[in-house]
Amino acid sequence: MDIQNQTVIPVENPINGKVLYEINDNPENVASYYKIADEVQQKIQAMSIKERIAEVDKINQYVLDHSDFILDCIIAETGKARTDAFAAEVFEVGDVIDVYKKLAPKLLKDKNIDMPVFLMGKKCKQYFEPLGTVLVITPWNFPFYQVIVPSLLSFLAGNATIAKPSEVTPLKPLWDHFFANSGFMKDAIQVVFGGKQVGAALIQQRPHKIHFTGSVKSGKIIGKLAAEQLIPVDLELGGKDASIVFDDINMERTVNGVMWGAFTNAGQNCTGIERLYVQETIYDKFVNELVNKTKKLRTSHIDRDTKSPEDCDMGTMTAPFQVAIVEEHIEDALAKGAKLLCGGITEKGSMHMLPTILENCNHTMKIASEETFGPTVAIMKFKTEAEAIALANDSIYGLGGSVWTKDLARGERVARAIKTGNFCINNHMINEANPYLPFGGTKDSGIGRFKGEEGILTFCNHKSVLIDKMSGIIEPHWYPFTNTKAQLLRNLMDSWFQKSRNYIKFAINGLKIDSIGTKEQIK
Ligand code: ADP
């Protein structure tokens, strides 16, 4: 299915290939969403944080009441394993809301700011105000979470939000149901369906901020479009996470952890393990155990429509174009000398892929250098810590990574040495389950941070305010500029900025300065 340049886009169930419904990539009339947003934003801005939290509580209640329906909708369009969908898209939304109910009042409060001594008598504050209308553009791998989380954070900050989900997984039935049943404030979040044309047209309307999650390729285009109009933009882009396994590990736990890190969500995570570096001293044993366990994973090849009592471990791929990339990477690796240990391409073009492990890999292979975004792991051997660090850093990406070792000092040393925005020691990707922690990338993995304190502050205008009481003092740096004033200011600087401060000289010059403005003012 080539969905580029189509105005009618079919939304397919990847498990059975059935078309569920169609959406239009019609860029006309996008201005109407902004008109609605402008109006509703005034209302949101006038609400107290408590009132906004009460609205977000409705999202929470909706998720609690309708979690099975949400999961059904997500699975129908993504083919995910139910547990993957539950953990990352349903449970996590509850957790984010729970945390931001505490964080939002704290972070959005006016902040008193310290003053330098030269501004004695004045006060400074920062206000955290809404930006206006925020445009959220999202990909297909976590179609519910990635829409609702930035949108509700933007709402808490007082903005109107327009969200454009991926055309691959728009979740239209879910959003229709959500807006009809959640009771969430009307139009505060508008979900607009469409493809790239709708996305581009929404950007042309000049939102006050763009929050984009997606591929590096689209991120660069969106970054350019935003720059042309000076729209602030957060770019959450792709990754090629490396995981480093030292020889002092708990073997059983590490094998299980690495296997989950590589294959959860069928590897369609920007922070999934795609490159695995294993120390040579345990290489054979570790790889053997990893392969043995991986072969036992239950995949979506079981017909999920028959309502098997157990969930599968790994669901289908979601997008046909991604299957083609994964296949290309596997073929490229095999052609360049990689050895297939399990999985591989069983049926070309099938959405039901197998977890695939390749060894003898190197960085000339796409599977070890480009984002694969599928259930593959490319294994490489290393001898020393320095070698492992150099290999992990040899990437255009800098999103996440992990190290496995009982030596926590070494773990932290490696964590500091790896040039990524996120990192785990003896785990993988699970930093993302802490909403208090910011998330974001370095290098080609993106710009900006999301969640943590930044998760709300990124959607605010940070207004810096100085409050001067109407004291009658005419400031010495106001007109006219005279030699006496200049000398006093110079004296003040000399008394204060020297290595040892001269408090007496500072006080004398300070007092003189306070009166000079009035004396030497323009009459
Ligand atoms: P993926 O979903 O594979 O990460 P993309 O990065 O292409 O893929 O898409 C992520 C989101 O960005 C989707 O909602 C898509 O419609 C949107 N998008 C892609 N290209 C553009 C563009 N040029 N302008 C606006 N939105 C775009």
XYZ file of C-alpha atoms and ligand atoms in Angstrom:
550
model
C 0.000 0.000 0.000
C 1.630 3.238 -1.101
C -0.158 5.844 0.924
C 1.854 8.748 -0.439
C -0.020 11.232 -2.614
C -3.378 9.583 -2.068
C -6.258 11.708 -0.947
C -8.308 8.746 0.226
C -6.287 6.625 2.599
C -7.493 3.155 3.570
C -6.809 2.155 7.168
C -5.988 -1.533 7.325
C -5.976 -4.163 10.020
C -2.433 -5.572 9.730
C -3.438 -8.875 11.318
C -5.727 -9.866 8.447
C -5.226 -7.131 5.835
C -8.886 -6.043 5.951
C -9.672 -2.387 5.251
C -11.327 -0.997 8.380
C -12.325 2.430 7.034
C -10.912 5.274 4.987
C -9.748 8.753 5.852
C -9.193 11.723 3.581
C -5.943 13.577 3.222
C -7.780 16.736 2.353
C -5.847 19.878 3.240
C -8.746 22.246 2.530
C -10.520 23.839 5.468
C -7.754 23.260 7.991
C -8.098 26.950 8.924
C -11.433 26.153 10.554
C -9.672 24.091 13.248
C -7.533 27.078 14.149
C -10.560 29.338 14.393
C -12.153 26.925 16.851
C -8.833 26.602 18.689
C -8.501 30.389 19.066
C -11.933 30.588 20.652
C -11.553 27.639 22.991
C -8.065 28.710 24.045
C -9.488 31.857 25.629
C -11.699 29.643 27.777
C -8.866 27.276 28.715
C -6.613 30.176 29.636
C -9.283 31.533 31.984
C -9.530 28.192 33.816
C -7.600 27.560 37.009
C -5.102 24.696 37.064
C -7.523 22.855 39.321
C -10.260 23.147 36.707
C -7.908 21.946 33.988
C -6.901 18.979 36.139
C -10.583 18.155 36.635
C -10.900 17.926 32.829
C -7.821 15.708 32.576
C -9.332 13.484 35.249
C -12.107 12.811 32.751
C -9.499 11.418 30.347
C -8.221 9.211 33.149
C -11.712 7.978 33.960
C -12.410 7.328 30.297
C -9.237 5.230 30.047
C -10.184 3.267 33.181
C -13.760 2.702 32.024
C -12.985 1.832 28.421
C -9.551 0.221 28.509
C -10.707 -2.903 26.657
C -12.328 -0.862 23.931
C -9.176 1.280 23.633
C -7.044 -1.848 23.355
C -9.351 -3.355 20.735
C -9.114 -0.177 18.662
C -5.323 -0.016 18.977
C -4.846 -3.699 18.156
C -7.173 -3.510 15.150
C -4.950 -0.866 13.536
C -1.487 -1.828 14.807
C -1.570 -5.603 15.299
C 0.147 -5.237 18.675
C 0.243 -7.888 21.351
C -2.436 -6.913 23.879
C 0.057 -6.711 26.747
C 2.296 -4.385 24.704
C -0.688 -2.142 23.992
C -1.843 -2.243 27.599
C 1.529 -1.469 29.172
C 2.678 1.282 26.844
C -0.572 2.927 25.792
C -3.166 2.437 28.521
C -1.299 1.985 31.806
C 1.196 4.696 30.876
C -1.516 7.258 30.175
C -2.852 6.701 33.696
C 0.643 7.093 35.111
C 1.333 10.318 33.201
C -1.945 11.826 34.397
C -1.264 10.764 37.979
C 2.163 12.419 37.934
C 1.160 15.634 36.162
C -1.738 16.225 38.534
C 1.048 16.779 41.067
C 3.546 18.441 38.763
C 1.286 20.867 36.900
C 0.269 23.091 39.849
C 3.892 23.203 40.998
C 5.398 23.981 37.611
C 2.798 26.448 36.374
C 2.968 28.571 39.513
C 4.697 31.953 39.179
C 8.327 31.515 40.108
C 10.198 34.043 42.236
C 13.574 34.683 40.686
C 16.780 35.668 42.475
C 18.073 39.200 41.998
C 21.595 40.535 41.510
C 22.565 43.079 44.137
C 22.469 45.931 41.590
C 18.721 45.549 41.283
C 18.173 45.780 45.025
C 14.648 46.870 45.841
C 13.079 45.328 42.749
C 11.542 41.884 42.298
C 11.617 39.398 39.444
C 9.239 36.621 38.590
C 8.583 34.163 35.824
C 5.055 33.499 34.613
C 4.333 30.269 32.734
C 1.655 31.201 30.271
C -0.041 29.293 27.463
C 1.440 29.659 23.997
C -1.903 29.570 22.172
C -2.507 26.701 19.774
C -0.216 23.689 19.824
C -0.021 21.310 16.867
C 0.813 17.717 17.790
C 1.824 15.450 14.890
C 2.244 11.784 15.721
C 3.451 8.469 14.238
C 1.866 5.021 14.139
C 3.770 2.964 16.711
C 1.970 4.194 19.863
C -1.074 5.809 18.260
C -3.110 6.476 21.412
C -0.366 7.418 23.883
C 1.492 9.678 21.485
C -1.631 11.696 20.730
C -3.193 11.906 24.162
C -0.112 12.535 26.306
C 1.325 15.633 24.577
C -2.222 16.901 24.014
C -3.173 16.688 27.680
C 0.122 18.274 28.745
C -0.434 21.092 26.282
C -3.987 21.453 27.660
C -2.749 21.585 31.267
C -0.429 24.402 30.211
C -3.509 26.279 28.943
C -3.261 25.734 25.208
C -5.754 24.652 22.613
C -4.411 21.556 20.874
C -4.797 20.254 17.358
C -3.534 16.675 17.027
C -2.868 14.996 13.687
C -2.428 11.262 14.167
C -0.602 9.113 11.671
C -2.603 8.178 8.590
C -1.495 4.558 9.179
C -3.229 4.338 12.572
C -5.647 7.265 12.951
C -7.809 5.408 15.538
C -10.874 7.251 14.265
C -13.379 4.948 16.007
C -11.556 5.475 19.281
C -11.454 9.285 19.021
C -15.113 9.447 17.951
C -16.010 7.371 21.007
C -13.714 9.360 23.283
C -15.208 12.732 22.354
C -18.745 11.363 22.599
C -18.290 9.658 25.961
C -15.463 11.133 28.022
C -17.130 14.461 28.772
C -13.755 16.116 28.137
C -13.973 19.839 27.386
C -15.345 20.359 23.884
C -12.791 21.340 21.226
C -9.962 21.776 23.736
C -8.230 18.954 21.873
C -9.210 18.552 18.228
C -8.067 15.399 16.457
C -7.718 16.050 12.733
C -7.392 13.074 10.407
C -5.311 13.049 7.271
C -1.885 12.391 5.866
C 1.157 14.475 5.026
C -0.852 17.039 3.065
C -3.121 17.727 6.017
C -0.066 17.806 8.295
C 1.711 20.318 6.056
C -1.428 22.464 5.711
C -1.846 22.524 9.495
C 1.736 23.786 9.826
C 1.044 26.544 7.267
C -1.607 27.909 9.635
C 1.233 28.864 11.957
C 0.498 27.137 15.255
C 2.312 28.645 18.234
C 4.225 25.410 18.763
C 4.715 22.083 16.990
C 5.294 18.883 18.908
C 6.382 16.273 16.382
C 7.112 12.594 16.895
C 8.137 10.571 13.861
C 10.927 9.682 11.491
C 14.168 11.622 11.049
C 13.270 12.212 7.396
C 9.901 13.834 8.195
C 11.371 15.529 11.273
C 13.873 17.373 9.081
C 11.092 18.506 6.730
C 8.940 19.651 9.624
C 11.908 21.389 11.234
C 12.418 23.348 7.999
C 8.737 24.248 7.642
C 8.720 25.399 11.254
C 11.912 27.422 10.792
C 10.447 29.266 7.808
C 7.725 30.620 10.080
C 9.824 30.664 13.285
C 7.513 28.214 14.989
C 9.118 26.589 18.036
C 9.300 22.867 17.527
C 10.116 19.732 19.513
C 11.320 16.858 17.358
C 11.148 13.373 18.855
C 12.790 11.282 16.142
C 14.259 7.860 15.538
C 17.012 5.864 17.152
C 19.353 2.916 16.816
C 19.731 1.916 20.440
C 22.779 -0.033 21.468
C 22.778 -2.411 24.410
C 26.097 -3.459 25.919
C 26.376 -6.755 27.807
C 29.419 -7.276 30.053
C 30.547 -10.667 31.321
C 29.601 -10.138 34.996
C 25.851 -10.230 34.466
C 23.083 -12.307 35.931
C 22.697 -14.341 32.754
C 19.048 -15.314 33.059
C 17.785 -11.819 33.887
C 19.871 -10.152 31.201
C 18.814 -12.556 28.457
C 15.151 -11.969 29.345
C 15.637 -8.203 29.544
C 17.509 -7.926 26.248
C 14.942 -10.124 24.505
C 12.105 -7.879 25.697
C 14.078 -4.714 24.824
C 14.582 -5.957 21.280
C 11.196 -7.474 20.483
C 8.580 -5.609 22.496
C 6.039 -3.961 20.205
C 7.613 -6.088 17.452
C 10.656 -3.826 17.651
C 8.653 -0.834 16.482
C 10.013 1.450 19.180
C 12.373 4.331 18.650
C 14.207 3.089 21.752
C 14.139 -0.651 21.126
C 17.423 -2.577 21.198
C 18.621 -2.769 17.595
C 22.347 -3.248 18.212
C 23.674 -5.680 20.802
C 27.327 -5.700 21.857
C 28.293 -8.775 23.897
C 31.630 -9.235 25.680
C 33.599 -12.041 24.053
C 34.137 -13.947 27.329
C 30.438 -14.801 27.605
C 29.502 -14.361 23.970
C 28.721 -17.978 23.052
C 26.733 -18.758 26.186
C 24.779 -15.490 26.118
C 23.922 -15.606 22.425
C 22.969 -19.263 22.669
C 20.535 -18.603 25.520
C 19.119 -15.525 23.817
C 18.450 -17.460 20.632
C 16.933 -20.438 22.485
C 14.519 -18.255 24.391
C 13.680 -16.076 21.373
C 12.708 -19.146 19.353
C 10.094 -19.870 22.008
C 8.364 -16.481 21.748
C 4.762 -16.873 20.652
C 4.182 -14.596 17.692
C 1.146 -13.281 15.869
C 1.323 -16.224 13.456
C -1.284 -17.773 15.722
C -4.583 -16.512 14.294
C -5.550 -13.916 16.853
C -9.102 -13.721 15.505
C -9.807 -17.131 17.054
C -9.588 -15.547 20.500
C -6.731 -17.637 21.827
C -6.922 -17.542 25.633
C -3.326 -16.309 25.868
C -1.906 -13.150 24.388
C 0.926 -13.612 21.913
C 4.359 -12.311 22.936
C 4.991 -10.430 19.733
C 2.315 -8.904 17.530
C 2.421 -8.087 13.843
C 4.214 -5.291 12.107
C 1.936 -2.299 11.650
C 2.911 -0.740 8.324
C 3.708 -2.561 5.060
C 6.352 0.035 4.135
C 8.152 -0.735 7.406
C 8.115 -4.470 6.640
C 9.898 -3.653 3.380
C 12.607 -1.709 5.277
C 13.111 -4.537 7.777
C 13.402 -7.072 4.962
C 15.863 -4.863 3.102
C 18.030 -4.593 6.227
C 17.996 -8.361 6.796
C 18.883 -9.056 3.154
C 21.642 -6.444 3.182
C 23.120 -7.954 6.371
C 23.061 -11.496 4.981
C 24.655 -10.330 1.729
C 27.455 -8.685 3.715
C 28.248 -11.797 5.768
C 25.888 -11.731 8.768
C 24.721 -15.081 10.085
C 21.026 -15.653 10.759
C 20.507 -17.307 14.155
C 16.707 -17.262 14.228
C 13.761 -15.674 12.480
C 14.464 -14.057 9.129
C 12.140 -13.516 6.209
C 9.722 -16.417 6.114
C 7.152 -14.954 3.740
C 8.109 -11.808 1.863
C 5.800 -8.887 2.571
C 4.025 -10.640 5.435
C 3.062 -8.450 8.371
C 3.637 -11.449 10.633
C 7.385 -11.298 11.085
C 9.475 -13.469 13.352
C 11.890 -12.171 15.967
C 15.165 -12.158 14.120
C 18.703 -12.418 15.506
C 21.779 -11.905 13.369
C 25.425 -12.249 14.388
C 28.693 -11.432 12.642
C 27.313 -7.983 12.059
C 29.291 -4.803 11.498
C 28.539 -1.132 10.987
C 28.712 -1.289 7.186
C 25.408 -3.165 7.359
C 22.127 -1.240 7.373
C 20.899 -3.464 10.183
C 23.656 -2.061 12.415
C 23.656 1.548 11.253
C 20.210 2.630 10.000
C 16.983 2.568 11.972
C 15.321 -0.797 11.255
C 12.238 -0.343 13.458
C 11.328 -3.986 13.426
C 11.941 -7.227 15.350
C 15.634 -7.553 14.595
C 18.765 -7.466 16.664
C 22.255 -7.214 15.200
C 24.848 -8.819 17.490
C 28.490 -7.810 17.637
C 31.332 -8.962 19.891
C 33.602 -6.699 21.960
C 36.641 -7.155 24.180
C 37.004 -4.007 26.274
C 34.806 -1.316 27.808
C 36.438 1.335 25.606
C 35.717 -0.692 22.501
C 32.061 -1.181 23.469
C 31.621 2.546 24.110
C 33.217 3.475 20.796
C 30.977 1.027 18.930
C 27.813 2.219 20.675
C 28.673 5.850 19.917
C 29.403 5.125 16.272
C 25.915 6.139 15.151
C 24.127 9.141 13.714
C 21.428 8.527 16.326
C 21.459 9.357 20.019
C 18.161 8.366 21.543
C 18.567 5.613 24.133
C 20.767 2.729 25.130
C 21.598 0.348 27.922
C 24.372 -1.481 29.689
C 24.164 -4.723 31.650
C 26.710 -5.332 34.416
C 26.807 -6.075 38.144
C 29.495 -3.391 38.488
C 27.308 -0.317 38.932
C 30.306 2.041 38.869
C 31.118 0.692 35.415
C 27.432 0.966 34.528
C 27.422 4.680 35.347
C 30.764 5.212 33.609
C 29.292 3.744 30.429
C 26.020 5.665 30.884
C 28.021 8.922 30.971
C 30.154 7.963 27.971
C 27.288 7.119 25.612
C 26.039 10.133 23.657
C 22.299 9.682 23.916
C 19.416 11.486 25.561
C 18.306 8.445 27.593
C 20.020 5.448 29.109
C 19.314 2.458 31.353
C 21.630 0.408 33.526
C 20.535 -3.225 33.823
C 17.269 -2.529 32.081
C 16.192 -1.066 28.768
C 13.794 1.699 27.716
C 12.072 1.652 31.088
C 13.259 5.181 31.890
C 10.330 6.156 29.668
C 7.954 4.710 32.245
C 8.915 7.475 34.666
C 6.917 10.575 33.698
C 9.117 12.642 36.030
C 12.078 11.980 33.690
C 12.430 14.028 30.520
C 12.731 12.114 27.269
C 14.452 13.224 24.087
C 17.352 12.677 21.766
C 20.772 13.923 20.793
C 22.276 13.939 17.283
C 19.736 12.909 14.602
C 17.343 11.642 17.266
C 15.832 15.041 17.785
C 15.573 18.390 19.455
C 13.920 19.234 22.747
C 12.748 17.264 25.742
C 9.344 15.863 26.509
C 7.857 14.785 29.870
C 9.529 15.561 33.175
C 9.353 19.253 34.039
C 9.965 20.063 30.367
C 6.825 18.100 29.536
C 4.729 21.044 30.636
C 7.215 23.870 30.375
C 7.788 23.132 26.682
C 4.168 24.172 26.084
C 4.507 27.490 27.948
C 5.629 30.979 27.197
C 8.189 31.579 29.924
C 7.560 35.228 30.584
C 10.245 37.068 32.548
C 8.843 39.918 34.588
C 10.527 42.642 36.645
C 8.474 44.488 39.231
C 9.749 47.887 40.348
C 7.909 49.628 43.111
C 7.162 53.236 42.227
C 9.873 54.492 44.614
C 10.682 57.863 43.056
C 14.241 56.838 42.285
C 15.357 58.003 38.860
C 17.665 55.235 37.669
C 21.323 56.256 37.248
C 21.514 54.555 33.846
C 18.647 56.726 32.516
C 19.322 60.017 30.717
C 21.315 62.186 30.788
C 24.555 60.212 30.507
C 27.114 62.190 32.533
C 30.705 61.585 33.537
C 29.773 61.502 37.244
C 27.231 58.756 36.696
C 29.627 56.825 34.510
C 32.330 57.044 37.173
C 29.960 55.907 39.945
C 28.820 52.914 37.894
C 32.459 52.053 37.215
C 33.249 52.294 40.954
C 30.318 50.058 41.731
C 31.532 47.460 39.296
C 35.104 47.591 40.635
C 33.924 47.238 44.229
C 31.758 44.196 43.529
C 33.312 42.108 40.767
C 36.888 41.952 42.130
C 37.999 38.616 43.618
C 37.512 40.074 47.099
C 34.510 42.357 47.291
C 34.929 45.841 48.790
C 31.651 46.143 50.684
C 32.335 49.645 52.052
C 33.174 51.090 48.632
C 30.124 49.307 47.220
C 27.796 50.762 49.879
C 29.138 54.342 49.476
C 28.860 54.256 45.697
C 25.476 52.569 45.922
C 24.080 55.334 48.094
C 25.503 58.012 45.798
C 24.048 56.312 42.770
C 20.595 56.197 44.333
C 20.563 59.948 44.618
C 22.434 60.928 41.450
C 19.600 60.001 39.103
C 17.278 62.489 40.737
C 19.962 65.186 40.869
C 21.126 64.828 37.292
C 17.823 64.122 35.608
C 16.789 66.055 32.517
C 14.872 69.041 33.778
P 6.425 7.367 10.861
O 4.994 7.422 11.308
O 6.810 6.231 10.007
O 7.414 7.694 11.917
P 6.526 9.881 9.510
O 7.629 10.497 10.232
O 6.542 9.967 8.034
O 6.425 8.388 9.743
O 5.139 10.449 10.022
C 4.858 10.880 11.310
C 3.739 11.867 11.228
O 4.168 12.999 10.492
C 2.490 11.375 10.526
O 1.366 11.862 11.219
C 2.600 11.981 9.155
O 1.351 12.179 8.516
C 3.243 13.302 9.476
N 3.996 13.882 8.358
C 4.890 13.270 7.570
N 5.413 14.126 6.667
C 4.857 15.327 6.918
C 4.976 16.635 6.337
N 5.786 16.862 5.309
N 4.248 17.628 6.869
C 3.442 17.406 7.916
N 3.253 16.211 8.494
C 3.946 15.165 8.002
